[in-house]
Amino acid sequence: MQTYGKTDVTYAWYAGNSGVTNRSGRFIASHIGHTGLICFGAGANTLFELARYDSALPIGDQGFVVLPHLAGLGIGGIENGVITDSYGMLVVAVFHLIFSAVYAGGAMLHSFRYKEDLGEYPKGSRPNKFDFKWDDPDRLTFILGHHLLFLGLGCVQFVEWAKYHGIYDPAMGVVRKVEYNLDLSMVWNHQIDFLTINSLEDVMGGHAFLAFFLSAGAVWHIFSKPFGEYTEFKGKGLLSAEFVLSTSLAGAAFIAFVAAFWASMNTTIYPTDLYGGPLNIELNFAPYFSDTDPLFGGDLHSARSWLSNFHFYLGFFYLQGHFWHGLRAMGFDFKRVEKLFDQLESNEISLNPAKSTTVPSTSTDSAT
C-alpha cells in the first residue's frame, strides 16, 4: 500500500485492507470470512422470499431475486413460472446457512489459531506453498492457477447439472435436460451478439468451452513460471497490493456491466415468467434501467430491474476503485490534490491593476 514516503505508517480500524496487506494468513482468513457472509446472505434472503411467495402468481410477478435463480436451475418443481414444490429451495437455503457457520469458524480459526504469515511455516509445507509477496510473480501465478481451477470446476458442475438434472426452459415452461453444443465458431460469434442468445444448448456449449479454457489456464499457471527476467517492462516496480486490487476491481467492473446488460435484455437465461419483462435503458441524473411490464410501476420493481440496476451501479463504483488504486500503484500522490486546494484557499487576488497577479494571503481571512 502506498505510504507517501513514510517508513512507519498506521491505519485506522476501518481500513480493512491494511490488516491483510503483508499477512498472507490473515488474507486467507478474510477470504473465508467473506465467503461466509455471502453464504449467509444467500440463505437468509432465500428464506425471506420463500416466506413471502404467493403460489397463485408466477415468480416474475412478485419481484423476487433469489427464487428466480433457483427456479432457473430447476430447483422447486417449476412449471410455467410457478413453484410446485418449494422443499428443494428450503433445503438450499438451510445448507447455505449451515455452511456460512462453517466458513465463519474457518475464518476465526485462521485468524486466531494459525499464523498471520504463512511464510513462517517450514519451507515445502502445504501452508508455506500459499505464502506470497505482492511483487513475486512466480508465487502469484501459482495462486492464480488455483483460482482458475475452481472457476473451471464451477463451469463443469453447471454443464453437468444441466445435462443430468436439467434447467428451466422458458420456451416450454418446464425443466428439461440440456445437452451442450460445443461449437467453437458459435462461441466465437456470440462474443458480439451474446445478448441475443436464444438456445440453452448454445449457453451450455459456451460454459463447456469455458470449463476447458479455464482448466487449461489453471494447469499452465500452476506448473509454469513467467518467462525471462522480471523487468520493468513486465511490471517490476508496479506489481503490488494496490496494483493487484486495481486489476481485480477492473475485472469485477467488467463482469458487473456484462451482467447488467445481459439481465436487462436476454429472456432465455432470464425468462420473463421468472424475472419480468425486458427493460428500457433511460437517462435521468444517471443511466438506469426501467421496467416495461405494466405490473410494475411506482414503488414496485421487477427482479430484472433490481438485478440490472444493482449490477450497473456496482460496476460503476468498482471502476472508480480501479482508477483510484491503479493511480496509487503508479505512484500518484492524492495528498498533492488536497495540498493544491489548501493552497488555492490561502491565495488572494488584488483588485489593483498594478498588482494583477495572485499573491499568498498573510491573514487568516480570505478575500472574496
PDB file of C-alpha atoms in Angstrom, residues 38-261:
ATOM      1  CA  ILE A  38     -22.100 -14.356   1.072  1.00  0.00           C
ATOM      2  CA  CYS A  39     -23.474 -17.770   2.079  1.00  0.00           C
ATOM      3  CA  PHE A  40     -25.400 -16.277   4.977  1.00  0.00           C
ATOM      4  CA  GLY A  41     -26.864 -13.553   2.777  1.00  0.00           C
ATOM      5  CA  ALA A  42     -27.945 -16.060   0.123  1.00  0.00           C
ATOM      6  CA  GLY A  43     -29.540 -18.432   2.631  1.00  0.00           C
ATOM      7  CA  ALA A  44     -31.267 -15.718   4.644  1.00  0.00           C
ATOM      8  CA  ASN A  45     -32.625 -13.984   1.547  1.00  0.00           C
ATOM      9  CA  THR A  46     -33.962 -17.277   0.202  1.00  0.00           C
ATOM     10  CA  LEU A  47     -35.914 -17.840   3.424  1.00  0.00           C
ATOM     11  CA  PHE A  48     -37.110 -14.219   3.308  1.00  0.00           C
ATOM     12  CA  GLU A  49     -38.503 -14.647  -0.215  1.00  0.00           C
ATOM     13  CA  LEU A  50     -39.987 -18.079   0.470  1.00  0.00           C
ATOM     14  CA  ALA A  51     -41.941 -16.612   3.398  1.00  0.00           C
ATOM     15  CA  ARG A  52     -43.494 -14.063   1.026  1.00  0.00           C
ATOM     16  CA  TYR A  53     -44.022 -16.250  -2.017  1.00  0.00           C
ATOM     17  CA  ASP A  54     -47.575 -16.466  -3.370  1.00  0.00           C
ATOM     18  CA  SER A  55     -48.111 -19.750  -5.232  1.00  0.00           C
ATOM     19  CA  ALA A  56     -51.062 -18.244  -7.087  1.00  0.00           C
ATOM     20  CA  LEU A  57     -48.753 -15.933  -9.055  1.00  0.00           C
ATOM     21  CA  PRO A  58     -45.740 -16.526 -11.320  1.00  0.00           C
ATOM     22  CA  ILE A  59     -42.403 -15.716  -9.700  1.00  0.00           C
ATOM     23  CA  GLY A  60     -41.767 -12.959 -12.233  1.00  0.00           C
ATOM     24  CA  ASP A  61     -44.802 -11.012 -10.985  1.00  0.00           C
ATOM     25  CA  GLN A  62     -43.537 -10.840  -7.395  1.00  0.00           C
ATOM     26  CA  GLY A  63     -40.211  -9.027  -7.711  1.00  0.00           C
ATOM     27  CA  PHE A  64     -38.050 -11.741  -6.149  1.00  0.00           C
ATOM     28  CA  VAL A  65     -34.329 -12.078  -6.893  1.00  0.00           C
ATOM     29  CA  VAL A  66     -33.083 -15.336  -5.325  1.00  0.00           C
ATOM     30  CA  LEU A  67     -36.042 -17.614  -6.087  1.00  0.00           C
ATOM     31  CA  PRO A  68     -35.877 -16.972  -9.858  1.00  0.00           C
ATOM     32  CA  HIS A  69     -32.230 -18.076  -9.882  1.00  0.00           C
ATOM     33  CA  LEU A  70     -33.064 -21.305  -8.061  1.00  0.00           C
ATOM     34  CA  ALA A  71     -36.045 -21.828 -10.362  1.00  0.00           C
ATOM     35  CA  GLY A  72     -33.801 -21.335 -13.393  1.00  0.00           C
ATOM     36  CA  LEU A  73     -31.669 -24.232 -12.128  1.00  0.00           C
ATOM     37  CA  GLY A  74     -34.767 -26.410 -11.989  1.00  0.00           C
ATOM     38  CA  ILE A  75     -34.993 -26.392  -8.182  1.00  0.00           C
ATOM     39  CA  GLY A  76     -38.516 -26.209  -6.817  1.00  0.00           C
ATOM     40  CA  GLY A  77     -40.522 -28.131  -9.408  1.00  0.00           C
ATOM     41  CA  ILE A  78     -41.002 -25.108 -11.694  1.00  0.00           C
ATOM     42  CA  GLU A  79     -43.811 -25.154 -14.248  1.00  0.00           C
ATOM     43  CA  ASN A  80     -44.770 -22.063 -16.283  1.00  0.00           C
ATOM     44  CA  GLY A  81     -43.047 -19.818 -13.766  1.00  0.00           C
ATOM     45  CA  VAL A  82     -44.851 -21.272 -10.721  1.00  0.00           C
ATOM     46  CA  ILE A  83     -43.139 -23.227  -7.930  1.00  0.00           C
ATOM     47  CA  THR A  84     -44.819 -26.596  -7.477  1.00  0.00           C
ATOM     48  CA  ASP A  85     -42.539 -27.894  -4.688  1.00  0.00           C
ATOM     49  CA  SER A  86     -40.643 -25.386  -2.551  1.00  0.00           C
ATOM     50  CA  TYR A  87     -38.931 -28.022  -0.380  1.00  0.00           C
ATOM     51  CA  GLY A  88     -35.832 -28.091  -2.597  1.00  0.00           C
ATOM     52  CA  MET A  89     -35.440 -24.328  -2.232  1.00  0.00           C
ATOM     53  CA  LEU A  90     -35.799 -24.621   1.535  1.00  0.00           C
ATOM     54  CA  VAL A  91     -33.024 -27.237   1.605  1.00  0.00           C
ATOM     55  CA  VAL A  92     -30.737 -24.966  -0.415  1.00  0.00           C
ATOM     56  CA  ALA A  93     -31.396 -22.065   1.975  1.00  0.00           C
ATOM     57  CA  VAL A  94     -30.661 -24.135   5.087  1.00  0.00           C
ATOM     58  CA  PHE A  95     -27.497 -25.582   3.576  1.00  0.00           C
ATOM     59  CA  HIS A  96     -26.226 -22.061   2.867  1.00  0.00           C
ATOM     60  CA  LEU A  97     -26.875 -21.030   6.464  1.00  0.00           C
ATOM     61  CA  ILE A  98     -25.062 -24.124   7.774  1.00  0.00           C
ATOM     62  CA  PHE A  99     -22.075 -23.575   5.506  1.00  0.00           C
ATOM     63  CA  SER A 100     -21.943 -19.897   6.469  1.00  0.00           C
ATOM     64  CA  ALA A 101     -21.325 -21.009  10.070  1.00  0.00           C
ATOM     65  CA  VAL A 102     -18.637 -23.434   8.880  1.00  0.00           C
ATOM     66  CA  TYR A 103     -16.919 -20.676   6.908  1.00  0.00           C
ATOM     67  CA  ALA A 104     -17.149 -18.343   9.899  1.00  0.00           C
ATOM     68  CA  GLY A 105     -15.443 -20.983  12.033  1.00  0.00           C
ATOM     69  CA  GLY A 106     -12.724 -21.391   9.405  1.00  0.00           C
ATOM     70  CA  ALA A 107     -12.164 -17.635   9.270  1.00  0.00           C
ATOM     71  CA  MET A 108     -11.784 -17.422  13.043  1.00  0.00           C
ATOM     72  CA  LEU A 109      -9.500 -20.466  13.050  1.00  0.00           C
ATOM     73  CA  HIS A 110      -7.174 -18.862  10.502  1.00  0.00           C
ATOM     74  CA  SER A 111      -7.373 -15.532  12.338  1.00  0.00           C
ATOM     75  CA  PHE A 112      -6.734 -16.670  15.922  1.00  0.00           C
ATOM     76  CA  ARG A 113      -5.205 -20.141  15.777  1.00  0.00           C
ATOM     77  CA  TYR A 114      -2.933 -20.164  12.727  1.00  0.00           C
ATOM     78  CA  LYS A 115      -0.042 -17.840  12.000  1.00  0.00           C
ATOM     79  CA  GLU A 116      -0.644 -14.452  10.421  1.00  0.00           C
ATOM     80  CA  ASP A 117       2.070 -15.002   7.833  1.00  0.00           C
ATOM     81  CA  LEU A 118       2.190 -18.353   6.026  1.00  0.00           C
ATOM     82  CA  GLY A 119       5.868 -17.711   5.328  1.00  0.00           C
ATOM     83  CA  GLU A 120       6.580 -18.590   8.959  1.00  0.00           C
ATOM     84  CA  TYR A 121       5.712 -22.240   8.287  1.00  0.00           C
ATOM     85  CA  PRO A 122       8.544 -24.627   7.255  1.00  0.00           C
ATOM     86  CA  LYS A 123       9.680 -24.495   3.644  1.00  0.00           C
ATOM     87  CA  GLY A 124       7.914 -27.076   1.489  1.00  0.00           C
ATOM     88  CA  SER A 125       4.960 -27.472   3.847  1.00  0.00           C
ATOM     89  CA  ARG A 126       1.471 -27.085   2.400  1.00  0.00           C
ATOM     90  CA  PRO A 127       0.713 -23.761   4.170  1.00  0.00           C
ATOM     91  CA  ASN A 128       4.050 -22.321   3.032  1.00  0.00           C
ATOM     92  CA  LYS A 129       3.194 -23.080  -0.616  1.00  0.00           C
ATOM     93  CA  PHE A 130       0.448 -20.459  -0.440  1.00  0.00           C
ATOM     94  CA  ASP A 131       2.564 -17.765   1.147  1.00  0.00           C
ATOM     95  CA  PHE A 132       3.132 -14.902  -1.259  1.00  0.00           C
ATOM     96  CA  LYS A 133       4.628 -11.476  -1.692  1.00  0.00           C
ATOM     97  CA  TRP A 134       2.846  -8.910  -3.802  1.00  0.00           C
ATOM     98  CA  ASP A 135       5.873  -8.350  -6.022  1.00  0.00           C
ATOM     99  CA  ASP A 136       6.637 -12.065  -6.568  1.00  0.00           C
ATOM    100  CA  PRO A 137       5.154 -13.043  -9.962  1.00  0.00           C
ATOM    101  CA  ASP A 138       6.155 -16.703  -9.601  1.00  0.00           C
ATOM    102  CA  ARG A 139       4.047 -17.202  -6.470  1.00  0.00           C
ATOM    103  CA  LEU A 140       1.167 -15.052  -7.683  1.00  0.00           C
ATOM    104  CA  THR A 141       0.830 -17.023 -10.913  1.00  0.00           C
ATOM    105  CA  PHE A 142       0.785 -20.247  -8.835  1.00  0.00           C
ATOM    106  CA  ILE A 143      -2.116 -18.911  -6.756  1.00  0.00           C
ATOM    107  CA  LEU A 144      -3.871 -17.567  -9.868  1.00  0.00           C
ATOM    108  CA  GLY A 145      -3.801 -21.095 -11.307  1.00  0.00           C
ATOM    109  CA  HIS A 146      -5.765 -22.422  -8.328  1.00  0.00           C
ATOM    110  CA  HIS A 147      -8.365 -19.678  -8.742  1.00  0.00           C
ATOM    111  CA  LEU A 148      -8.801 -20.612 -12.403  1.00  0.00           C
ATOM    112  CA  LEU A 149      -9.088 -24.284 -11.452  1.00  0.00           C
ATOM    113  CA  PHE A 150     -12.055 -23.675  -9.175  1.00  0.00           C
ATOM    114  CA  LEU A 151     -13.728 -21.444 -11.758  1.00  0.00           C
ATOM    115  CA  GLY A 152     -13.314 -24.221 -14.323  1.00  0.00           C
ATOM    116  CA  LEU A 153     -14.794 -26.778 -11.935  1.00  0.00           C
ATOM    117  CA  GLY A 154     -17.759 -24.454 -11.401  1.00  0.00           C
ATOM    118  CA  CYS A 155     -18.406 -24.388 -15.151  1.00  0.00           C
ATOM    119  CA  VAL A 156     -18.126 -28.203 -15.290  1.00  0.00           C
ATOM    120  CA  GLN A 157     -20.638 -28.515 -12.476  1.00  0.00           C
ATOM    121  CA  PHE A 158     -23.099 -26.199 -14.253  1.00  0.00           C
ATOM    122  CA  VAL A 159     -22.814 -28.081 -17.551  1.00  0.00           C
ATOM    123  CA  GLU A 160     -23.214 -31.474 -15.872  1.00  0.00           C
ATOM    124  CA  TRP A 161     -26.157 -30.241 -13.800  1.00  0.00           C
ATOM    125  CA  ALA A 162     -27.974 -29.124 -16.950  1.00  0.00           C
ATOM    126  CA  LYS A 163     -27.137 -32.413 -18.672  1.00  0.00           C
ATOM    127  CA  TYR A 164     -28.295 -34.823 -15.961  1.00  0.00           C
ATOM    128  CA  HIS A 165     -30.749 -32.802 -13.846  1.00  0.00           C
ATOM    129  CA  GLY A 166     -31.996 -30.132 -16.223  1.00  0.00           C
ATOM    130  CA  ILE A 167     -32.653 -26.392 -16.146  1.00  0.00           C
ATOM    131  CA  TYR A 168     -35.731 -24.290 -16.806  1.00  0.00           C
ATOM    132  CA  ASP A 169     -36.650 -23.823 -20.467  1.00  0.00           C
ATOM    133  CA  PRO A 170     -38.851 -20.716 -20.871  1.00  0.00           C
ATOM    134  CA  ALA A 171     -39.975 -21.791 -24.359  1.00  0.00           C
ATOM    135  CA  MET A 172     -41.531 -24.988 -22.962  1.00  0.00           C
ATOM    136  CA  GLY A 173     -42.321 -23.736 -19.454  1.00  0.00           C
ATOM    137  CA  VAL A 174     -40.771 -26.815 -17.835  1.00  0.00           C
ATOM    138  CA  VAL A 175     -37.435 -28.101 -16.580  1.00  0.00           C
ATOM    139  CA  ARG A 176     -35.625 -30.202 -19.166  1.00  0.00           C
ATOM    140  CA  LYS A 177     -32.200 -31.767 -19.611  1.00  0.00           C
ATOM    141  CA  VAL A 178     -29.875 -29.799 -21.886  1.00  0.00           C
ATOM    142  CA  GLU A 179     -27.009 -31.325 -23.861  1.00  0.00           C
ATOM    143  CA  TYR A 180     -24.289 -28.762 -24.546  1.00  0.00           C
ATOM    144  CA  ASN A 181     -23.468 -27.699 -28.095  1.00  0.00           C
ATOM    145  CA  LEU A 182     -19.690 -27.245 -28.195  1.00  0.00           C
ATOM    146  CA  ASP A 183     -19.322 -25.370 -31.477  1.00  0.00           C
ATOM    147  CA  LEU A 184     -16.239 -23.135 -31.433  1.00  0.00           C
ATOM    148  CA  SER A 185     -17.497 -20.944 -34.277  1.00  0.00           C
ATOM    149  CA  MET A 186     -20.735 -20.375 -32.346  1.00  0.00           C
ATOM    150  CA  VAL A 187     -18.766 -19.449 -29.220  1.00  0.00           C
ATOM    151  CA  TRP A 188     -16.592 -17.035 -31.200  1.00  0.00           C
ATOM    152  CA  ASN A 189     -19.524 -15.355 -32.963  1.00  0.00           C
ATOM    153  CA  HIS A 190     -21.510 -14.886 -29.745  1.00  0.00           C
ATOM    154  CA  GLN A 191     -18.783 -12.644 -28.339  1.00  0.00           C
ATOM    155  CA  ILE A 192     -20.505  -9.804 -30.162  1.00  0.00           C
ATOM    156  CA  ASP A 193     -24.201 -10.718 -30.004  1.00  0.00           C
ATOM    157  CA  PHE A 194     -24.307 -12.603 -26.705  1.00  0.00           C
ATOM    158  CA  LEU A 195     -27.386 -10.626 -25.637  1.00  0.00           C
ATOM    159  CA  THR A 196     -29.428 -12.346 -28.371  1.00  0.00           C
ATOM    160  CA  ILE A 197     -28.575 -15.956 -27.429  1.00  0.00           C
ATOM    161  CA  ASN A 198     -31.843 -17.938 -27.505  1.00  0.00           C
ATOM    162  CA  SER A 199     -30.600 -21.528 -27.273  1.00  0.00           C
ATOM    163  CA  LEU A 200     -29.908 -23.286 -23.980  1.00  0.00           C
ATOM    164  CA  GLU A 201     -27.693 -25.743 -25.865  1.00  0.00           C
ATOM    165  CA  ASP A 202     -25.502 -22.831 -27.010  1.00  0.00           C
ATOM    166  CA  VAL A 203     -25.368 -21.441 -23.476  1.00  0.00           C
ATOM    167  CA  MET A 204     -24.180 -24.778 -22.137  1.00  0.00           C
ATOM    168  CA  GLY A 205     -21.709 -25.054 -25.019  1.00  0.00           C
ATOM    169  CA  GLY A 206     -20.205 -21.728 -24.026  1.00  0.00           C
ATOM    170  CA  HIS A 207     -19.798 -22.923 -20.452  1.00  0.00           C
ATOM    171  CA  ALA A 208     -18.255 -26.192 -21.645  1.00  0.00           C
ATOM    172  CA  PHE A 209     -15.705 -24.174 -23.619  1.00  0.00           C
ATOM    173  CA  LEU A 210     -15.024 -22.004 -20.556  1.00  0.00           C
ATOM    174  CA  ALA A 211     -14.543 -25.124 -18.429  1.00  0.00           C
ATOM    175  CA  PHE A 212     -11.815 -26.363 -20.774  1.00  0.00           C
ATOM    176  CA  PHE A 213     -10.266 -22.914 -21.249  1.00  0.00           C
ATOM    177  CA  LEU A 214     -10.119 -22.147 -17.520  1.00  0.00           C
ATOM    178  CA  SER A 215      -8.818 -25.614 -16.612  1.00  0.00           C
ATOM    179  CA  ALA A 216      -6.067 -25.360 -19.239  1.00  0.00           C
ATOM    180  CA  GLY A 217      -5.114 -21.944 -17.890  1.00  0.00           C
ATOM    181  CA  ALA A 218      -5.090 -23.345 -14.361  1.00  0.00           C
ATOM    182  CA  VAL A 219      -2.665 -26.129 -15.274  1.00  0.00           C
ATOM    183  CA  TRP A 220      -0.454 -23.656 -17.139  1.00  0.00           C
ATOM    184  CA  HIS A 221      -0.229 -21.167 -14.275  1.00  0.00           C
ATOM    185  CA  ILE A 222       0.236 -23.794 -11.550  1.00  0.00           C
ATOM    186  CA  PHE A 223       3.129 -25.597 -13.247  1.00  0.00           C
ATOM    187  CA  SER A 224       4.814 -22.751 -15.147  1.00  0.00           C
ATOM    188  CA  LYS A 225       6.611 -19.553 -14.299  1.00  0.00           C
ATOM    189  CA  PRO A 226       6.879 -16.267 -16.220  1.00  0.00           C
ATOM    190  CA  PHE A 227       9.488 -16.433 -18.970  1.00  0.00           C
ATOM    191  CA  GLY A 228      12.695 -14.460 -18.833  1.00  0.00           C
ATOM    192  CA  GLU A 229      13.830 -11.828 -16.381  1.00  0.00           C
ATOM    193  CA  TYR A 230      11.270  -9.909 -14.390  1.00  0.00           C
ATOM    194  CA  THR A 231      11.874  -6.426 -15.823  1.00  0.00           C
ATOM    195  CA  GLU A 232      10.147  -3.051 -15.533  1.00  0.00           C
ATOM    196  CA  PHE A 233       8.535  -3.730 -18.918  1.00  0.00           C
ATOM    197  CA  LYS A 234       6.782  -6.736 -17.328  1.00  0.00           C
ATOM    198  CA  GLY A 235       5.656  -4.746 -14.312  1.00  0.00           C
ATOM    199  CA  LYS A 236       8.592  -4.748 -11.921  1.00  0.00           C
ATOM    200  CA  GLY A 237       8.123  -1.871  -9.515  1.00  0.00           C
ATOM    201  CA  LEU A 238       4.411  -1.731 -10.332  1.00  0.00           C
ATOM    202  CA  LEU A 239       3.241  -5.125  -9.095  1.00  0.00           C
ATOM    203  CA  SER A 240       1.956  -4.507  -5.568  1.00  0.00           C
ATOM    204  CA  ALA A 241      -1.086  -4.942  -3.345  1.00  0.00           C
ATOM    205  CA  GLU A 242      -2.573  -1.774  -4.829  1.00  0.00           C
ATOM    206  CA  PHE A 243      -1.970  -2.945  -8.387  1.00  0.00           C
ATOM    207  CA  VAL A 244      -3.497  -6.406  -7.839  1.00  0.00           C
ATOM    208  CA  LEU A 245      -6.501  -4.809  -6.146  1.00  0.00           C
ATOM    209  CA  SER A 246      -6.835  -2.378  -9.050  1.00  0.00           C
ATOM    210  CA  THR A 247      -6.847  -5.098 -11.720  1.00  0.00           C
ATOM    211  CA  SER A 248      -9.261  -7.190  -9.657  1.00  0.00           C
ATOM    212  CA  LEU A 249     -11.676  -4.274  -9.455  1.00  0.00           C
ATOM    213  CA  ALA A 250     -11.379  -3.760 -13.218  1.00  0.00           C
ATOM    214  CA  GLY A 251     -12.349  -7.390 -13.833  1.00  0.00           C
ATOM    215  CA  ALA A 252     -15.248  -7.158 -11.372  1.00  0.00           C
ATOM    216  CA  ALA A 253     -16.469  -3.957 -13.054  1.00  0.00           C
ATOM    217  CA  PHE A 254     -16.389  -5.574 -16.492  1.00  0.00           C
ATOM    218  CA  ILE A 255     -18.367  -8.615 -15.305  1.00  0.00           C
ATOM    219  CA  ALA A 256     -20.869  -6.375 -13.478  1.00  0.00           C
ATOM    220  CA  PHE A 257     -21.549  -4.345 -16.647  1.00  0.00           C
ATOM    221  CA  VAL A 258     -21.945  -7.529 -18.718  1.00  0.00           C
ATOM    222  CA  ALA A 259     -24.339  -8.967 -16.124  1.00  0.00           C
ATOM    223  CA  ALA A 260     -26.359  -5.735 -16.062  1.00  0.00           C
ATOM    224  CA  PHE A 261     -26.956  -5.659 -19.821  1.00  0.00           C
TER     225      PHE A 261
END
